[in-house]
Coordinates of C-alpha atoms and ligand atoms in Angstrom, one line a residue:
M1 CA 177.7 98.3 -64.1
G2 CA 178.8 99.9 -60.8
K3 CA 177.7 98.9 -57.4
K4 CA 174.1 99.6 -56.5
K5 CA 173.7 102.6 -54.2
V6 CA 171.4 101.9 -51.2
V7 CA 170.5 104.5 -48.7
V8 CA 169.0 103.2 -45.4
I9 CA 167.0 105.8 -43.3
G10 CA 167.3 104.8 -39.7
C11 CA 170.1 103.1 -37.7
G12 CA 167.9 101.0 -35.5
A13 CA 167.6 97.2 -35.4
S14 CA 166.0 96.8 -38.8
G15 CA 168.1 99.6 -40.5
M16 CA 171.4 98.0 -39.3
M17 CA 170.3 94.6 -40.4
A18 CA 169.1 95.9 -43.8
A19 CA 172.4 97.7 -44.3
I20 CA 174.4 94.5 -43.4
A21 CA 172.3 92.4 -45.9
A22 CA 172.6 95.0 -48.7
A23 CA 176.3 95.3 -48.2
K24 CA 176.8 91.6 -48.1
A25 CA 174.8 91.4 -51.4
G26 CA 177.4 93.8 -52.9
A27 CA 175.8 97.2 -52.6
E28 CA 177.4 100.5 -51.6
V29 CA 175.4 101.4 -48.5
T30 CA 174.9 104.6 -46.5
V31 CA 172.8 104.7 -43.3
L32 CA 171.3 108.0 -42.2
E33 CA 170.4 108.4 -38.6
S34 CA 168.7 111.4 -37.1
Q35 CA 170.2 110.9 -33.6
K36 CA 173.8 111.6 -32.5
H37 CA 174.1 107.8 -31.6
P38 CA 172.8 104.7 -33.4
G39 CA 170.5 102.0 -31.9
R40 CA 169.2 104.0 -29.0
K41 CA 166.1 101.9 -28.7
L42 CA 168.0 98.6 -29.2
L43 CA 170.0 99.5 -26.0
M44 CA 166.7 99.7 -24.0
T45 CA 165.4 96.4 -25.1
G46 CA 164.7 93.6 -22.7
N47 CA 165.5 95.8 -19.7
S48 CA 168.9 96.5 -21.4
R49 CA 169.4 92.7 -21.8
C50 CA 168.0 92.6 -25.3
N51 CA 165.6 89.7 -25.8
L52 CA 166.7 89.4 -29.4
T53 CA 164.5 86.7 -30.7
N54 CA 162.1 83.9 -29.8
L55 CA 162.4 80.3 -30.9
A56 CA 158.8 79.3 -30.6
P57 CA 157.5 77.2 -33.5
R58 CA 155.3 79.1 -36.1
P59 CA 156.3 82.6 -34.9
E60 CA 154.5 84.1 -37.9
A61 CA 151.1 83.4 -36.2
E62 CA 152.0 85.7 -33.3
Y63 CA 151.9 89.0 -35.3
Q64 CA 149.1 91.4 -35.6
S65 CA 148.1 94.2 -37.9
G66 CA 145.1 96.3 -38.9
D67 CA 145.2 94.3 -42.1
E68 CA 144.3 90.8 -40.8
E69 CA 144.2 89.3 -44.2
R70 CA 147.7 90.3 -45.3
V71 CA 149.7 90.0 -42.1
L72 CA 150.1 86.2 -41.9
P73 CA 151.2 85.6 -45.6
L74 CA 153.5 88.7 -45.4
V75 CA 155.3 87.7 -42.2
K76 CA 155.4 84.1 -43.4
S77 CA 157.1 85.1 -46.6
V78 CA 159.7 87.2 -44.8
F79 CA 160.4 84.5 -42.2
R80 CA 160.7 81.9 -44.9
Q81 CA 163.6 84.0 -46.4
F82 CA 165.3 84.9 -43.1
P83 CA 164.0 83.0 -40.1
A84 CA 165.1 83.2 -36.4
G85 CA 167.6 80.4 -37.0
S86 CA 169.3 82.3 -39.8
T87 CA 169.3 85.4 -37.6
L88 CA 171.0 83.5 -34.8
D89 CA 173.5 82.0 -37.2
L90 CA 174.4 85.5 -38.4
F91 CA 174.8 86.8 -34.9
H92 CA 177.0 83.8 -33.9
Q93 CA 179.1 84.4 -37.0
M94 CA 179.5 88.1 -36.0
G95 CA 180.8 86.9 -32.6
L96 CA 177.7 87.2 -30.3
L97 CA 177.1 84.2 -28.0
T98 CA 173.4 83.7 -27.0
M99 CA 171.5 81.9 -24.4
V100 CA 167.9 80.7 -24.1
E101 CA 165.6 81.5 -21.2
H102 CA 162.0 80.3 -20.5
N103 CA 162.5 77.7 -23.3
T104 CA 162.3 80.1 -26.2
Y105 CA 163.5 83.6 -25.3
V106 CA 166.9 84.4 -26.6
Y107 CA 169.4 86.8 -25.0
P108 CA 173.1 87.6 -25.5
V109 CA 175.1 85.6 -22.9
T110 CA 176.7 89.0 -21.8
G111 CA 173.2 90.0 -20.5
Q112 CA 173.8 93.4 -22.2
S113 CA 172.1 94.9 -25.2
Q114 CA 175.2 97.0 -25.7
S115 CA 177.0 93.8 -26.9
V116 CA 174.4 93.3 -29.6
L117 CA 174.8 97.0 -30.8
N118 CA 178.6 96.8 -30.7
I119 CA 178.6 93.6 -32.8
L120 CA 176.3 95.1 -35.4
L121 CA 178.3 98.3 -35.6
E122 CA 181.6 96.4 -36.1
E123 CA 180.0 94.3 -38.8
L124 CA 178.8 97.5 -40.6
K125 CA 182.3 98.9 -40.3
E126 CA 183.9 95.8 -41.7
L127 CA 181.4 95.8 -44.6
G128 CA 182.4 99.4 -45.4
V129 CA 178.9 100.8 -44.7
K130 CA 178.9 104.6 -44.3
L131 CA 177.2 105.7 -41.1
K132 CA 175.9 109.3 -41.0
Y133 CA 174.6 110.4 -37.6
S134 CA 172.6 113.6 -36.8
E135 CA 171.3 113.3 -40.3
K136 CA 167.5 113.4 -40.3
A137 CA 165.8 112.6 -43.6
V138 CA 163.1 115.1 -44.4
S139 CA 162.0 113.9 -47.9
V140 CA 162.6 111.3 -50.5
R141 CA 162.2 112.3 -54.2
R142 CA 162.4 110.6 -57.5
T143 CA 165.4 111.8 -59.6
E144 CA 167.1 110.3 -62.6
K145 CA 170.4 112.2 -61.9
D146 CA 173.7 110.3 -62.5
G147 CA 171.7 107.2 -63.2
A148 CA 170.4 107.0 -59.6
S149 CA 166.7 106.9 -59.1
W150 CA 166.1 108.6 -55.8
T151 CA 167.3 111.6 -53.8
V152 CA 167.0 111.6 -50.0
L153 CA 167.0 115.1 -48.6
T154 CA 168.2 115.6 -45.0
E155 CA 168.1 118.8 -43.0
G156 CA 171.5 119.7 -44.4
W157 CA 172.4 117.5 -47.3
H158 CA 171.2 115.2 -50.1
Y159 CA 172.0 111.6 -50.9
E160 CA 171.5 109.9 -54.3
A161 CA 170.4 106.2 -54.4
D162 CA 169.2 103.4 -56.6
S163 CA 167.2 102.1 -53.6
V164 CA 166.0 103.7 -50.4
I165 CA 165.1 101.6 -47.3
L166 CA 162.7 103.3 -44.9
A167 CA 163.7 101.8 -41.5
C168 CA 162.6 104.7 -39.3
G169 CA 160.6 102.7 -36.7
G170 CA 157.2 103.8 -35.5
R171 CA 156.2 106.3 -32.7
S172 CA 157.1 104.3 -29.6
C173 CA 159.6 105.9 -27.3
P174 CA 160.1 109.0 -29.5
Q175 CA 163.0 110.0 -27.2
T176 CA 165.0 107.3 -29.0
G177 CA 164.5 108.9 -32.4
S178 CA 161.5 107.1 -33.7
D179 CA 159.3 110.2 -33.7
G180 CA 156.9 109.1 -36.5
S181 CA 158.8 111.1 -39.1
G182 CA 159.1 107.9 -41.2
Y183 CA 155.3 108.0 -41.7
A184 CA 155.6 111.5 -43.2
L185 CA 158.3 110.3 -45.6
A186 CA 156.0 107.4 -46.6
E187 CA 153.0 109.7 -47.0
G188 CA 155.2 112.1 -49.0
L189 CA 155.7 109.2 -51.4
G190 CA 151.9 108.6 -51.7
M191 CA 151.7 105.6 -49.4
K192 CA 148.8 105.0 -47.0
V193 CA 149.6 105.1 -43.3
T194 CA 147.0 103.6 -40.9
D195 CA 146.0 105.0 -37.6
V196 CA 148.7 104.3 -35.0
V197 CA 148.2 103.5 -31.3
P198 CA 150.6 102.5 -28.4
A199 CA 150.9 98.7 -27.9
L200 CA 152.8 96.6 -25.3
T201 CA 152.0 99.1 -22.6
G202 CA 150.3 99.7 -19.2
I203 CA 146.5 100.0 -18.9
S204 CA 144.8 102.4 -16.5
V205 CA 141.7 101.1 -14.9
R206 CA 138.9 101.8 -12.4
F207 CA 136.6 99.4 -10.6
G208 CA 134.1 97.7 -12.9
K209 CA 130.8 96.2 -11.9
Q210 CA 131.0 92.7 -10.4
P211 CA 128.0 90.7 -11.6
V212 CA 128.1 88.6 -8.5
T213 CA 128.5 90.3 -5.1
L214 CA 127.5 89.4 -1.7
K215 CA 124.6 91.9 -2.1
S216 CA 123.4 90.4 -5.4
L217 CA 123.5 86.9 -3.9
Q218 CA 121.5 88.1 -0.8
E219 CA 119.0 89.8 -3.1
E220 CA 118.7 86.7 -5.2
Q221 CA 117.9 84.6 -2.1
K222 CA 115.5 87.1 -0.7
M223 CA 113.6 87.2 -4.0
L224 CA 113.5 83.4 -3.9
Y225 CA 111.9 83.3 -0.5
E226 CA 110.0 86.5 -0.1
G227 CA 109.4 87.9 -3.7
P228 CA 110.3 91.4 -4.9
G229 CA 109.9 94.7 -2.9
N230 CA 111.8 93.7 0.2
L231 CA 114.4 94.9 2.6
M232 CA 117.3 94.5 0.1
Q233 CA 115.7 97.0 -2.1
D234 CA 116.0 99.5 0.7
Q235 CA 119.6 98.7 1.1
E236 CA 120.2 99.1 -2.6
D237 CA 118.6 102.6 -2.5
K238 CA 120.8 103.5 0.4
S239 CA 124.0 102.6 -1.4
H240 CA 122.9 104.6 -4.4
R241 CA 122.6 107.7 -2.2
A242 CA 126.3 107.4 -1.4
P243 CA 127.9 110.2 -3.4
E244 CA 129.4 108.7 -6.5
K245 CA 132.5 110.8 -6.3
K246 CA 133.4 109.7 -2.8
K247 CA 132.9 106.1 -3.9
E248 CA 135.2 106.6 -6.9
K249 CA 137.8 108.2 -4.7
E250 CA 137.7 105.3 -2.3
E251 CA 138.1 102.8 -5.1
K252 CA 140.9 104.8 -6.7
A253 CA 142.7 104.8 -3.4
L254 CA 142.2 101.1 -3.0
L255 CA 143.7 100.4 -6.4
S256 CA 146.6 102.7 -5.8
S257 CA 147.3 100.9 -2.5
L258 CA 148.2 97.9 -4.7
A259 CA 151.3 99.7 -6.1
G260 CA 154.2 97.3 -6.2
V261 CA 152.2 94.1 -6.0
R262 CA 153.5 91.5 -8.5
M263 CA 151.8 88.2 -9.1
N264 CA 150.9 85.5 -11.6
A265 CA 147.5 86.2 -13.0
G266 CA 145.2 85.7 -16.0
V267 CA 144.1 88.8 -17.8
S268 CA 141.2 88.8 -20.2
V269 CA 140.0 91.7 -22.3
F270 CA 136.3 92.1 -23.4
I271 CA 135.5 94.7 -26.0
D272 CA 131.9 95.7 -25.9
R273 CA 131.4 92.5 -23.9
V274 CA 132.9 90.3 -26.6
P275 CA 136.1 88.3 -25.5
A276 CA 139.1 89.9 -27.4
A277 CA 142.3 88.6 -25.8
R278 CA 143.5 86.5 -22.9
D279 CA 146.9 85.8 -21.4
I280 CA 148.5 84.4 -18.2
G281 CA 151.7 85.7 -16.7
Q282 CA 153.3 88.3 -14.5
L283 CA 150.9 91.1 -13.5
Q284 CA 152.2 94.2 -11.8
F285 CA 150.2 96.9 -10.1
T286 CA 151.6 100.4 -10.2
A287 CA 150.3 103.6 -8.5
T288 CA 148.5 104.5 -11.7
D289 CA 147.9 101.4 -13.8
L290 CA 148.2 97.7 -14.5
S291 CA 151.5 96.7 -15.9
G292 CA 153.7 93.6 -16.5
I293 CA 154.1 91.4 -19.5
V294 CA 150.7 89.8 -19.3
V295 CA 149.1 93.3 -19.5
F296 CA 151.4 94.4 -22.3
Q297 CA 150.4 91.4 -24.3
V298 CA 146.7 92.3 -24.3
S299 CA 147.1 96.1 -24.4
R300 CA 147.0 96.4 -28.2
K301 CA 143.3 95.4 -28.2
V302 CA 142.5 97.9 -25.4
S303 CA 144.4 100.7 -27.2
R304 CA 142.5 100.1 -30.4
A305 CA 139.1 99.7 -28.7
L306 CA 139.4 102.9 -26.7
R307 CA 140.6 104.8 -29.8
A308 CA 137.4 103.6 -31.5
G309 CA 135.2 104.8 -28.6
K310 CA 134.4 101.2 -27.5
K311 CA 134.2 99.9 -23.9
A312 CA 137.1 97.7 -22.8
E313 CA 136.7 95.6 -19.7
I314 CA 139.6 93.8 -18.0
R315 CA 138.9 90.7 -16.0
L316 CA 141.7 89.5 -13.7
D317 CA 141.9 85.9 -12.7
L318 CA 143.9 86.2 -9.5
L319 CA 144.3 82.4 -9.0
P320 CA 144.6 81.1 -12.6
A321 CA 145.7 77.6 -11.4
F322 CA 142.4 76.9 -9.8
T323 CA 138.7 76.8 -10.9
E324 CA 136.1 78.9 -9.1
D325 CA 134.7 75.7 -7.4
E326 CA 138.2 74.8 -6.2
V327 CA 138.7 78.3 -4.8
E328 CA 135.3 78.0 -2.9
T329 CA 136.4 74.7 -1.5
I330 CA 139.8 76.0 -0.4
I331 CA 138.2 78.9 1.5
S332 CA 135.4 76.7 3.0
R333 CA 138.0 74.1 4.2
Y334 CA 140.0 76.9 5.8
A335 CA 136.9 78.0 7.7
E336 CA 136.2 74.4 8.8
N337 CA 139.8 73.7 9.9
H338 CA 140.5 77.1 11.5
P339 CA 137.2 78.4 12.8
D340 CA 138.7 80.7 15.4
A341 CA 141.3 82.3 13.1
P342 CA 140.6 85.9 12.1
L343 CA 138.5 85.9 8.9
K344 CA 141.1 87.6 6.8
M345 CA 143.4 84.7 7.4
A346 CA 141.2 82.6 5.0
F347 CA 142.7 84.7 2.1
C348 CA 146.2 85.1 3.5
G349 CA 147.6 82.1 1.7
L350 CA 145.7 82.8 -1.5
L351 CA 146.3 86.5 -2.4
P352 CA 149.0 89.1 -1.8
Q353 CA 147.8 90.8 1.4
Q354 CA 147.3 94.2 -0.2
L355 CA 144.8 92.6 -2.5
V356 CA 142.5 91.2 0.2
P357 CA 140.7 94.4 1.1
V358 CA 140.4 95.3 -2.6
V359 CA 138.8 92.0 -3.5
L360 CA 136.5 92.1 -0.5
K361 CA 135.4 95.6 -1.5
A362 CA 134.7 94.5 -5.1
A363 CA 132.8 91.5 -3.9
G364 CA 130.6 93.8 -1.8
A365 CA 131.9 92.0 1.4
A366 CA 134.0 94.8 2.9
D367 CA 131.4 95.6 5.6
R368 CA 131.7 92.1 6.9
M369 CA 135.2 92.8 8.0
K370 CA 134.1 95.3 10.6
G371 CA 134.5 94.2 14.3
E372 CA 136.7 91.1 14.6
P373 CA 135.1 88.5 12.4
K374 CA 136.3 84.9 12.6
A375 CA 136.8 82.4 9.8
S376 CA 133.7 80.6 11.2
D377 CA 131.7 83.7 10.1
L378 CA 132.3 82.8 6.5
D379 CA 129.0 81.7 5.1
K380 CA 128.3 80.1 1.7
M381 CA 127.2 83.4 0.0
F382 CA 130.3 85.3 1.3
I383 CA 132.6 82.5 0.0
R384 CA 130.8 82.5 -3.4
A385 CA 131.0 86.2 -3.9
V386 CA 134.6 86.4 -3.0
S387 CA 135.6 83.4 -5.1
E388 CA 133.8 84.8 -8.1
T389 CA 135.7 88.1 -7.6
I390 CA 139.0 86.3 -7.2
K391 CA 138.4 84.4 -10.5
S392 CA 137.0 87.3 -12.4
F393 CA 137.8 90.7 -10.9
R394 CA 136.2 93.2 -13.3
L395 CA 137.9 96.5 -14.0
E396 CA 137.0 99.1 -16.6
A397 CA 139.9 100.2 -18.8
T398 CA 140.1 104.0 -18.9
G399 CA 143.3 104.5 -21.0
V400 CA 146.7 103.2 -22.0
R401 CA 150.1 104.8 -21.5
G402 CA 151.2 107.1 -24.3
F403 CA 153.8 106.5 -27.0
E404 CA 156.5 107.9 -24.6
S405 CA 156.4 104.7 -22.5
C406 CA 155.0 101.9 -24.8
Q407 CA 157.2 99.3 -26.4
V408 CA 155.8 99.2 -29.9
T409 CA 153.5 101.0 -32.2
A410 CA 150.4 99.2 -33.6
G411 CA 149.6 100.4 -37.1
G412 CA 151.8 102.1 -39.6
V413 CA 152.4 101.9 -43.3
A414 CA 149.6 99.8 -44.7
L415 CA 150.6 96.3 -45.8
S416 CA 148.8 96.8 -49.1
E417 CA 151.7 99.2 -49.9
V418 CA 154.4 96.6 -50.0
D419 CA 155.2 93.4 -52.0
P420 CA 155.2 90.6 -49.4
E421 CA 158.2 88.9 -51.0
S422 CA 160.7 91.8 -51.2
L423 CA 159.1 94.5 -49.0
E424 CA 159.5 96.9 -52.0
A425 CA 156.8 99.5 -52.3
S426 CA 154.0 98.4 -54.7
G427 CA 153.6 99.9 -58.1
P428 CA 156.2 100.9 -60.7
A429 CA 156.3 104.6 -59.5
L430 CA 157.8 103.5 -56.2
S431 CA 160.2 100.8 -57.5
G432 CA 163.4 101.1 -55.4
I433 CA 161.7 102.1 -52.2
F434 CA 161.7 99.4 -49.5
L435 CA 160.2 99.4 -46.0
T436 CA 161.3 97.4 -42.9
G437 CA 160.7 97.0 -39.2
E438 CA 158.2 98.8 -37.0
I439 CA 157.3 101.5 -39.6
L440 CA 155.1 98.8 -41.2
D441 CA 151.7 97.9 -39.8
V442 CA 153.0 94.8 -38.1
D443 CA 153.5 94.3 -34.4
G444 CA 154.3 91.2 -32.2
P445 CA 153.9 90.3 -28.6
C446 CA 156.6 90.6 -25.9
G447 CA 159.3 87.9 -26.0
G448 CA 161.7 88.8 -28.8
Y449 CA 159.1 88.9 -31.6
N450 CA 159.4 92.6 -32.4
L451 CA 163.2 92.5 -32.8
Q452 CA 162.9 89.3 -34.9
W453 CA 160.5 91.2 -37.2
A454 CA 163.1 94.0 -37.4
W455 CA 165.9 91.6 -38.2
S456 CA 164.0 89.4 -40.7
S457 CA 162.3 92.3 -42.5
G458 CA 165.6 94.3 -42.5
Y459 CA 167.5 91.4 -44.0
V460 CA 164.9 90.7 -46.7
A461 CA 164.5 94.4 -47.6
G462 CA 168.3 94.9 -47.7
T463 CA 169.0 91.9 -49.8
H464 CA 166.2 92.8 -52.4
A465 CA 167.2 96.5 -52.4
A466 CA 170.7 95.4 -53.4
G467 CA 169.3 93.0 -56.0
G468 CA 171.1 90.1 -54.3
T469 CA 168.3 87.6 -53.7
E470 CA 170.7 84.6 -54.2
T471 CA 172.3 85.5 -50.8
I472 CA 169.0 84.6 -49.1
K473 CA 168.5 81.1 -47.9
S474 CA 165.1 79.6 -49.0
Ligands
FAD1 C1 161.7 99.8 -23.7 C2 161.6 98.9 -24.9 C3 162.0 97.5 -24.7 C4 161.8 96.6 -25.8 N1 162.3 95.4 -25.6 C5 162.2 94.5 -26.6 C6 162.7 93.2 -26.5 O1 163.4 92.8 -25.5 N2 162.6 92.3 -27.6 C7 161.9 92.7 -28.7 O2 161.8 91.9 -29.6 N3 161.5 94.0 -28.9 C8 161.6 94.9 -27.9 N4 161.2 96.2 -28.1 C9 160.7 96.6 -29.4 C10 161.8 96.8 -30.4 O3 162.8 97.5 -29.8 C11 161.4 97.5 -31.7 O4 160.3 96.8 -32.2 C12 162.5 97.6 -32.7 O5 163.6 98.3 -32.1 C13 162.1 98.2 -34.0 O6 163.2 98.4 -34.8 P1 163.2 99.4 -36.0 O7 164.5 99.4 -36.5 O8 162.0 99.2 -36.9 O9 162.9 100.8 -35.3 P2 163.8 101.6 -34.2 O10 164.6 100.7 -33.4 O11 162.9 102.6 -33.6 O12 164.8 102.4 -35.1 C14 164.5 103.5 -36.0 C15 165.6 104.4 -36.2 O13 165.3 105.3 -37.2 C16 165.7 106.6 -36.8 N5 164.9 107.6 -37.5 C17 163.6 107.8 -37.4 N6 163.2 108.8 -38.3 C18 164.3 109.2 -39.0 C19 164.6 110.1 -40.0 N7 163.6 110.8 -40.5 N8 165.8 110.2 -40.5 C20 166.8 109.5 -40.0 N9 166.7 108.6 -39.0 C21 165.4 108.4 -38.5 C22 165.5 106.7 -35.3 O14 166.3 107.6 -34.7 C23 165.9 105.2 -34.9 O15 167.3 105.1 -34.6 C24 161.3 97.1 -27.0 C25 161.0 98.4 -27.2 C26 161.1 99.3 -26.1 C27 160.7 100.7 -26.3

């Protein structure tokens, strides 16, 4: 019997790894890539430094999918066959030196994603893999011609294969080639593709309603001593008369004034008031949205919720290392020790200075900054309202960035469509079709997890497609 013919569609991270594995297992491999150049997205990864994997224990638990039941066993099965350690061994054998940052994040020592791409392309060349660029696959059909089972049609040619690996990526950064056309190929074969949304992306927000503000605390106290129907009610009415649009504009301008601020913060997401995600890390404010790794990590939940027409609330913990009581104590102590200092100095050592007016506004305490208040003017209610806002600054999510600028796609070819051991499409009618990487409904957090999924799933699919399972370490 001659060599098995394997055609890989897509020369991204998972397609290259699948081709290497299939060739190592003895297959004759051709890779079709729609772009003029391979690995365009790989070059962008990790700010062009390529965070190629993560060495955290139990990485399989980090992945998400629309199919919560299947995702863990499937990723576990793939990682058992080709874990991060085997991936690094392979890269080291191919000549790439790596280094570890933040305990578990792995990068090439060169600090360049180009080195990772070059090493992969050299390996493909040495293994005799045929690379066809500017060759976009438009359909995959069953054929029995010349003993091969499948024909891949491109815009200008056709390729016969025993096995076809769909490694076309998702829809994130379509400018790199992953334009969603892989989903059409899968659907053309009768596979189910779930709804897809951008993930690992920025979130646009507007001011939410703070449950505790200076006004609400004052009202509470007034009610306690004087009963309802008092002066505070009048004040409430007055504020409602302020044109909503003007208020929104002011709040928008305040949020935009934070552009460029970077800080460590906790970010929690509540979907229809139910806690859905929380993370702590680097938060960045841009002129239009919240960004930074901590925001990316929770963005998937927001993306899905907004798509489903649900309300997504973001709560920022601007001082995650302290409890609310501690924040109150810190501010009170400042007032005691520096009574004559300008009031705003009480927050100077706690928050980036651009955030102070924003937090005071959200806490309903901005009016108290008029004139030249001193730290001694800080009373208990003021301190409580501001501390509450610092620990839980509420914002309403209004949208996420589009596919053009997100890092991964959440959703994709349904996990029920593949065998978790081999990543071959389920059912005899599709035997010989394999799927790998981001095209599947699996996505991971920032930190090297998405590339590891691409490498592991690529290696597993490539090996099984070539019929060479004995080359996989168990
Ligand atoms: C800016 C950015 C930074 C990132 N940084 C990191 C990081 O540091 N670490 C990490 O783990 N992950 C990172 N990711 C995510 C990671 O890059 C992806 O998850 C990974 O590249 C997915 O690999 P893939 O091979 O499945 O898809 P892709 O890399 O998207 O490759 C798919 C390939 O298929 C080709 N293709 C598509 N359709 C067809 C067709 N019909 N015919 C022929 N070819 C086709 C495309 O042109 C493309 O080359 C980042 C993503 C982005 C956008």
